[in-house]
Tab-separated table of C-alpha atoms and ligand atoms in Angstrom:
chain	number	residue	atom	x	y	z
A	22	MET	CA	-20.486	76.043	-5.051
A	23	ALA	CA	-21.729	74.283	-8.156
A	24	ILE	CA	-24.011	71.315	-7.479
A	25	VAL	CA	-22.380	69.286	-10.260
A	26	GLU	CA	-18.599	69.201	-10.289
A	27	ARG	CA	-17.258	68.564	-13.772
A	28	TYR	CA	-14.659	65.811	-14.132
A	29	LYS	CA	-11.213	67.343	-14.631
A	30	ASN	CA	-10.491	65.425	-17.835
A	31	ASN	CA	-13.734	66.123	-19.650
A	32	PRO	CA	-14.708	65.191	-22.269
A	33	ILE	CA	-14.398	61.550	-21.212
A	34	LEU	CA	-15.140	60.093	-24.646
A	35	THR	CA	-14.996	61.489	-28.183
A	36	LYS	CA	-15.142	60.144	-31.736
A	37	HIS	CA	-11.346	59.794	-31.643
A	38	ASP	CA	-11.727	56.997	-29.059
A	39	VAL	CA	-13.968	54.971	-31.386
A	40	PRO	CA	-12.294	52.354	-33.620
A	41	TYR	CA	-14.963	52.643	-36.351
A	42	GLU	CA	-15.898	55.824	-38.223
A	43	VAL	CA	-18.385	58.086	-36.441
A	44	ALA	CA	-18.991	61.841	-36.271
A	45	THR	CA	-20.016	62.091	-32.579
A	46	VAL	CA	-20.126	60.268	-29.236
A	47	HIS	CA	-22.983	61.559	-27.083
A	48	ASN	CA	-26.159	60.985	-25.037
A	49	ALA	CA	-25.015	57.730	-23.415
A	50	ALA	CA	-26.600	55.319	-20.958
A	51	VAL	CA	-24.356	53.950	-18.200
A	52	ALA	CA	-24.887	51.034	-15.770
A	53	LYS	CA	-22.825	49.086	-13.246
A	54	TYR	CA	-22.168	45.525	-14.429
A	55	ASN	CA	-19.838	43.075	-12.655
A	56	SER	CA	-18.248	45.976	-10.744
A	57	LYS	CA	-17.449	47.744	-14.026
A	58	PHE	CA	-19.211	50.669	-15.680
A	59	VAL	CA	-20.750	49.886	-19.044
A	60	MET	CA	-21.590	52.795	-21.309
A	61	ILE	CA	-23.930	52.487	-24.295
A	62	PHE	CA	-23.395	55.644	-26.312
A	63	ARG	CA	-24.976	57.220	-29.353
A	64	SER	CA	-22.957	58.132	-32.425
A	65	HIS	CA	-23.968	59.834	-35.622
A	66	LYS	CA	-22.608	57.945	-38.567
A	67	LEU	CA	-21.313	60.068	-41.435
A	68	ASN	CA	-24.779	59.982	-43.006
A	69	GLY	CA	-26.275	61.639	-39.902
A	70	ARG	CA	-28.172	58.562	-38.689
A	71	SER	CA	-27.388	57.165	-35.260
A	72	ILE	CA	-26.114	53.844	-33.928
A	73	LEU	CA	-25.202	52.684	-30.411
A	74	GLY	CA	-21.684	51.787	-29.294
A	75	LYS	CA	-20.386	50.206	-26.108
A	76	ALA	CA	-17.506	51.206	-23.828
A	77	VAL	CA	-16.315	49.783	-20.497
A	78	SER	CA	-14.564	51.395	-17.539
A	79	ASP	CA	-13.225	50.408	-14.127
A	80	ASN	CA	-13.614	53.842	-12.536
A	81	GLY	CA	-16.576	55.419	-14.363
A	82	PHE	CA	-14.420	57.993	-16.161
A	83	ASP	CA	-11.827	56.195	-18.337
A	84	PHE	CA	-13.706	54.190	-20.946
A	85	LYS	CA	-12.468	51.815	-23.641
A	86	VAL	CA	-14.669	51.378	-26.690
A	87	ASP	CA	-15.495	47.979	-28.250
A	88	GLU	CA	-14.183	47.232	-31.736
A	89	LYS	CA	-17.694	47.040	-33.194
A	90	PRO	CA	-20.991	48.895	-32.562
A	91	PHE	CA	-23.298	47.414	-29.900
A	92	MET	CA	-26.622	47.995	-31.686
A	93	THR	CA	-27.342	49.193	-35.196
A	94	PRO	CA	-30.796	49.683	-36.761
A	95	SER	CA	-32.518	46.323	-36.986
A	96	LYS	CA	-32.799	44.492	-40.258
A	97	GLU	CA	-35.516	42.168	-38.965
A	98	GLY	CA	-39.217	42.025	-38.180
A	99	ILE	CA	-41.204	45.041	-37.075
A	100	PHE	CA	-38.072	46.781	-35.772
A	101	LYS	CA	-36.654	47.083	-39.286
A	102	GLU	CA	-39.403	49.450	-40.428
A	103	TYR	CA	-39.273	51.633	-37.323
A	104	GLU	CA	-35.483	51.923	-36.931
A	105	GLU	CA	-34.814	52.869	-40.551
A	106	TYR	CA	-33.486	56.353	-39.692
A	107	GLY	CA	-31.444	55.252	-36.686
A	108	ILE	CA	-31.485	54.502	-32.963
A	109	GLU	CA	-30.720	57.182	-30.377
A	110	ASP	CA	-30.455	58.267	-26.740
A	111	PRO	CA	-30.472	54.960	-24.793
A	112	ARG	CA	-31.266	54.559	-21.088
A	113	ILE	CA	-30.498	51.479	-18.978
A	114	THR	CA	-32.374	50.179	-15.934
A	115	PHE	CA	-31.378	47.084	-13.954
A	116	ILE	CA	-34.464	45.268	-12.687
A	117	ASP	CA	-35.351	41.602	-12.038
A	118	GLY	CA	-31.798	40.446	-12.878
A	119	GLU	CA	-31.811	42.015	-16.345
A	120	TYR	CA	-30.718	45.258	-17.933
A	121	ILE	CA	-33.545	46.966	-19.798
A	122	ILE	CA	-32.440	49.316	-22.566
A	123	THR	CA	-34.902	51.868	-23.921
A	124	TYR	CA	-33.963	53.896	-26.996
A	125	SER	CA	-35.495	56.240	-29.557
A	126	ALA	CA	-36.278	54.548	-32.867
A	127	TYR	CA	-36.494	56.908	-35.838
A	128	SER	CA	-38.218	56.197	-39.126
A	129	ARG	CA	-40.409	57.802	-41.772
A	130	HIS	CA	-43.295	57.251	-39.322
A	131	GLY	CA	-41.770	59.461	-36.610
A	132	VAL	CA	-39.916	58.713	-33.394
A	133	ARG	CA	-41.014	55.978	-30.991
A	134	ILE	CA	-39.380	53.956	-28.250
A	135	GLY	CA	-37.814	50.530	-28.551
A	136	LEU	CA	-37.161	48.265	-25.555
A	137	ALA	CA	-34.385	45.668	-25.508
A	138	LYS	CA	-32.963	43.416	-22.793
A	139	THR	CA	-29.511	42.092	-21.999
A	140	LYS	CA	-27.962	40.129	-19.148
A	141	ASP	CA	-24.322	40.451	-20.176
A	142	PHE	CA	-24.007	43.418	-22.576
A	143	ILE	CA	-22.964	40.928	-25.270
A	144	ASN	CA	-26.258	39.371	-26.295
A	145	VAL	CA	-29.072	41.850	-26.647
A	146	GLU	CA	-32.647	40.990	-27.472
A	147	ARG	CA	-35.176	43.488	-28.783
A	148	VAL	CA	-38.474	42.932	-26.974
A	149	SER	CA	-40.998	45.472	-28.184
A	150	LEU	CA	-41.721	48.930	-29.523
A	151	ILE	CA	-43.464	50.365	-26.491
A	152	THR	CA	-44.913	53.655	-27.775
A	153	GLU	CA	-46.506	55.039	-30.892
A	154	ALA	CA	-44.936	58.028	-32.684
A	155	ASP	CA	-43.915	61.342	-31.053
A	156	TYR	CA	-42.476	59.907	-27.872
A	157	ARG	CA	-38.895	60.156	-26.632
A	158	ASN	CA	-36.951	59.852	-23.373
A	159	VAL	CA	-38.414	56.744	-21.728
A	160	VAL	CA	-36.812	55.971	-18.355
A	161	ILE	CA	-37.886	52.935	-16.326
A	162	PHE	CA	-37.792	52.886	-12.519
A	163	PRO	CA	-35.449	50.196	-11.093
A	164	GLU	CA	-38.265	48.841	-8.867
A	165	LYS	CA	-41.820	47.702	-9.449
A	166	PHE	CA	-44.730	49.472	-7.741
A	167	ASN	CA	-47.704	47.279	-6.761
A	168	GLY	CA	-46.346	44.595	-9.094
A	169	LEU	CA	-46.098	46.934	-12.091
A	170	TYR	CA	-43.162	48.360	-14.023
A	171	VAL	CA	-43.264	52.152	-14.104
A	172	ARG	CA	-41.852	54.509	-16.701
A	173	LEU	CA	-41.571	58.236	-17.248
A	174	ASP	CA	-41.685	59.457	-20.815
A	175	ARG	CA	-42.246	62.501	-22.959
A	176	PRO	CA	-44.969	62.501	-25.562
A	177	HIS	CA	-45.479	65.597	-27.673
A	178	SER	CA	-48.739	67.275	-28.561
A	179	GLU	CA	-49.499	70.783	-29.797
A	180	ILE	CA	-51.881	71.608	-26.953
A	181	SER	CA	-49.476	70.420	-24.247
A	182	PRO	CA	-45.995	70.405	-25.715
A	183	TRP	CA	-43.194	68.207	-24.400
A	184	SER	CA	-44.239	67.340	-20.841
A	185	VAL	CA	-43.321	64.381	-18.605
A	186	TRP	CA	-45.872	61.569	-18.246
A	187	ILE	CA	-45.992	58.348	-16.236
A	188	SER	CA	-47.265	54.899	-17.372
A	189	TYR	CA	-47.475	51.409	-15.879
A	190	SER	CA	-46.999	47.895	-17.269
A	191	PRO	CA	-47.304	44.308	-16.028
A	192	ASP	CA	-44.830	42.956	-18.602
A	193	LEU	CA	-42.776	45.834	-20.135
A	194	ILE	CA	-44.817	45.439	-23.344
A	195	PHE	CA	-48.326	46.735	-22.615
A	196	TRP	CA	-48.416	50.168	-20.947
A	197	GLY	CA	-51.335	52.141	-19.553
A	198	GLU	CA	-52.905	54.188	-16.717
A	199	SER	CA	-50.931	57.108	-18.219
A	200	LYS	CA	-51.055	60.599	-16.797
A	201	VAL	CA	-49.081	63.820	-16.991
A	202	VAL	CA	-46.862	64.566	-13.972
A	203	MET	CA	-44.745	67.577	-14.882
A	204	LYS	CA	-44.861	70.420	-17.399
A	205	PRO	CA	-42.521	73.185	-18.575
A	206	GLU	CA	-42.748	76.371	-16.514
A	207	MET	CA	-43.582	79.571	-18.420
A	208	TYR	CA	-40.767	82.138	-18.671
A	209	HIS	CA	-38.336	79.851	-16.945
A	210	TRP	CA	-35.147	78.009	-17.956
A	211	ASP	CA	-37.219	74.944	-18.955
A	212	GLU	CA	-40.145	76.805	-20.540
A	213	MET	CA	-40.024	75.219	-23.995
A	214	LYS	CA	-39.679	71.492	-23.273
A	215	ILE	CA	-38.807	69.092	-20.539
A	216	GLY	CA	-38.010	65.387	-20.724
A	217	PRO	CA	-36.801	62.620	-18.412
A	218	GLY	CA	-33.014	62.234	-18.428
A	219	ALA	CA	-31.423	59.596	-16.208
A	220	PRO	CA	-33.460	56.652	-14.850
A	221	PRO	CA	-34.639	57.704	-11.349
A	222	ILE	CA	-32.444	57.177	-8.282
A	223	LYS	CA	-33.886	56.104	-4.926
A	224	THR	CA	-33.149	58.162	-1.818
A	225	LYS	CA	-34.751	58.189	1.631
A	226	GLN	CA	-36.626	61.389	0.751
A	227	GLY	CA	-37.893	60.263	-2.654
A	228	TRP	CA	-36.876	59.356	-6.212
A	229	ILE	CA	-34.480	61.794	-7.849
A	230	ASN	CA	-35.385	62.520	-11.445
A	231	ILE	CA	-32.644	64.331	-13.352
A	232	TYR	CA	-34.388	65.841	-16.374
A	233	HIS	CA	-33.524	68.167	-19.226
A	234	GLY	CA	-35.183	71.502	-19.830
A	235	VAL	CA	-35.011	73.650	-22.928
A	236	PHE	CA	-35.123	77.439	-23.277
A	237	PRO	CA	-35.595	79.077	-26.696
A	238	THR	CA	-33.381	82.059	-27.515
A	239	MET	CA	-32.695	84.182	-30.611
A	240	ASP	CA	-29.577	82.035	-31.009
A	241	GLY	CA	-31.338	78.660	-30.830
A	242	SER	CA	-32.315	76.462	-27.891
A	243	VAL	CA	-30.297	75.972	-24.689
A	244	TYR	CA	-30.455	72.508	-23.078
A	245	ARG	CA	-29.891	72.387	-19.310
A	246	LEU	CA	-30.376	69.791	-16.559
A	247	GLY	CA	-32.727	70.079	-13.619
A	248	VAL	CA	-33.894	67.830	-10.801
A	249	ALA	CA	-37.263	66.768	-9.406
A	250	LEU	CA	-38.184	64.584	-6.436
A	251	HIS	CA	-40.906	61.945	-6.790
A	252	ASP	CA	-42.768	60.295	-3.895
A	253	LEU	CA	-41.151	57.011	-2.848
A	254	LYS	CA	-44.359	54.951	-2.852
A	255	ASP	CA	-46.276	56.777	-5.566
A	256	PRO	CA	-43.866	58.175	-8.177
A	257	SER	CA	-46.725	59.867	-10.039
A	258	ASN	CA	-46.739	62.302	-7.135
A	259	ILE	CA	-43.948	64.856	-7.450
A	260	ILE	CA	-42.887	66.214	-4.081
A	261	SER	CA	-41.083	69.135	-5.666
A	262	VAL	CA	-39.119	70.375	-8.655
A	263	ALA	CA	-36.002	72.440	-8.020
A	264	ASP	CA	-36.504	75.967	-9.300
A	265	GLU	CA	-32.871	76.281	-10.417
A	266	TRP	CA	-31.042	74.170	-12.991
A	267	ILE	CA	-28.196	71.936	-11.801
A	268	LEU	CA	-26.075	72.117	-14.959
A	269	GLN	CA	-25.919	74.399	-17.977
A	270	PRO	CA	-23.579	74.567	-20.990
A	271	GLU	CA	-20.492	76.473	-19.857
A	272	GLU	CA	-17.380	74.661	-21.033
A	273	LEU	CA	-16.237	74.916	-24.649
A	274	TYR	CA	-17.200	71.270	-25.318
A	275	GLU	CA	-20.798	72.069	-24.251
A	276	ILE	CA	-21.092	75.447	-25.929
A	277	THR	CA	-19.833	74.390	-29.327
A	278	GLY	CA	-20.027	71.108	-31.213
A	279	TYR	CA	-22.610	69.408	-33.420
A	280	VAL	CA	-25.493	71.340	-31.796
A	281	HIS	CA	-24.310	74.217	-29.646
A	282	ASN	CA	-25.351	74.942	-26.046
A	283	VAL	CA	-26.437	71.444	-25.074
A	284	VAL	CA	-25.983	69.347	-21.952
A	285	PHE	CA	-28.202	66.266	-22.301
A	286	SER	CA	-28.200	63.395	-19.796
A	287	CYS	CA	-29.323	59.788	-20.158
A	288	ALA	CA	-27.524	58.410	-17.068
A	289	ALA	CA	-26.585	59.004	-13.449
A	290	VAL	CA	-24.934	56.214	-11.472
A	291	PRO	CA	-24.783	56.308	-7.652
A	292	VAL	CA	-21.311	55.285	-6.482
A	293	ASP	CA	-21.837	55.563	-2.738
A	294	ASP	CA	-24.576	56.673	-0.313
A	295	ASP	CA	-24.093	60.334	-1.107
A	296	LYS	CA	-22.319	60.496	-4.456
A	297	VAL	CA	-23.586	60.117	-7.992
A	298	ILE	CA	-21.732	60.311	-11.284
A	299	ILE	CA	-23.850	62.209	-13.777
A	300	TYR	CA	-23.127	61.651	-17.478
A	301	TRP	CA	-24.124	64.038	-20.244
A	302	GLY	CA	-23.573	64.668	-23.913
A	303	GLY	CA	-21.763	67.973	-24.590
A	304	ALA	CA	-23.093	69.871	-27.630
A	305	ASP	CA	-24.288	66.548	-29.144
A	306	LYS	CA	-20.667	65.726	-29.906
A	307	VAL	CA	-18.759	64.367	-26.879
A	308	MET	CA	-19.448	62.538	-23.602
A	309	CYS	CA	-18.862	64.299	-20.288
A	310	ALA	CA	-19.133	63.339	-16.632
A	311	GLY	CA	-19.340	65.047	-13.267
A	312	THR	CA	-20.153	64.233	-9.681
A	313	ALA	CA	-22.825	65.523	-7.343
A	314	LYS	CA	-23.837	64.871	-3.766
A	315	ILE	CA	-27.162	63.075	-3.681
A	316	SER	CA	-28.101	65.098	-0.580
A	317	ASP	CA	-27.454	68.362	-2.468
A	318	LEU	CA	-29.834	67.294	-5.241
A	319	VAL	CA	-32.538	66.374	-2.715
A	320	ASN	CA	-32.020	69.584	-0.744
A	321	LEU	CA	-32.215	71.761	-3.841
A	322	CYS	CA	-35.649	70.262	-4.554
A	323	LEU	CA	-36.827	70.711	-0.971
A	324	GLU	CA	-35.306	74.105	-0.247
A	325	LYS	CA	-35.784	75.881	-3.578
A	326	PRO	CA	-38.894	74.305	-5.073
A	327	ARG	CA	-41.328	75.306	-7.744
A	328	LYS	CA	-44.618	73.612	-8.621
A	329	PRO	CA	-44.503	70.595	-11.033
A	330	TYR	CA	-47.017	72.531	-13.245
B	27	LIG	C1	-33.211	66.648	-28.602
B	27	LIG	C2	-32.735	65.268	-28.971
B	27	LIG	C3	-31.430	64.970	-28.272
B	27	LIG	C4	-30.414	66.081	-28.515
B	27	LIG	C5	-31.031	67.423	-28.224
B	27	LIG	C6	-30.122	68.593	-28.555
B	27	LIG	O1	-34.403	66.984	-29.253
B	27	LIG	O2	-32.591	65.165	-30.362
B	27	LIG	O3	-30.939	63.756	-28.768
B	27	LIG	O4	-29.306	65.901	-27.677
B	27	LIG	O5	-32.224	67.579	-28.964
B	27	LIG	O6	-29.817	68.616	-29.925
């Protein structure tokens, strides 16, 4: 039995559902707000640069898109310079009564992470650019640890390519105490790069971290999803990483699209004690969803583990 069961009407959102002109709908964040599901999705405009749209759903699968984009590259202050080439791959964390949105900001200086806040998904306030260049995939834990916010992210360096790191902050602006927690595994489905996917989910056994892993082939890279379990009290300590992936491109809408052979997640929303809806972009072109048992994800980590690095 597959760990992730694809929704029967996938893809759940495509460019044809968007009232303004876009080439794709993919790599979306999703959060529960006022008993509805709010999705903040990425779209390539026809010039290839990305913007963020918003869609709302009662059941987590049927989404209706707003008339206008939710966030477009800023025209003001420091954000203007660093969002020139577009904003991508958002994640949402609810903490301290606010929704924190982290997103990739692209410019001639490279890719870095922007952080914005909203309370109602109508008014959104950019707070800070929280990394330098060559970072992507920042996910923030929905709880503080010893009074500090905690994030996972993915810097890139030539000596240690594309690994997952952890950092801490008193105020969401200044981050430090950084260290590496997880690396790609040689000759393995995630050997080329790994990066945080959905913001972590709390379980009795630990924090579930659904991440993406990339494998290089003669026909380009394959993006899959995996799962790791972080210690409840000290999330820099990884209890185990599941040896097997939980989702790989198999359906036509994942195998072919804007970039073929990609499943890429920025969101997983628990809907009851043992069920989570996982959202992923299919082939960088459409949005897909599926469900998994939280206990299956935990058990895969515990029963079929490999070392974090
Ligand atoms: C990554 C990012 C993602 C994208 C993926 C597959 O490097 O650019 O936004 O989904 O590649 O193209």
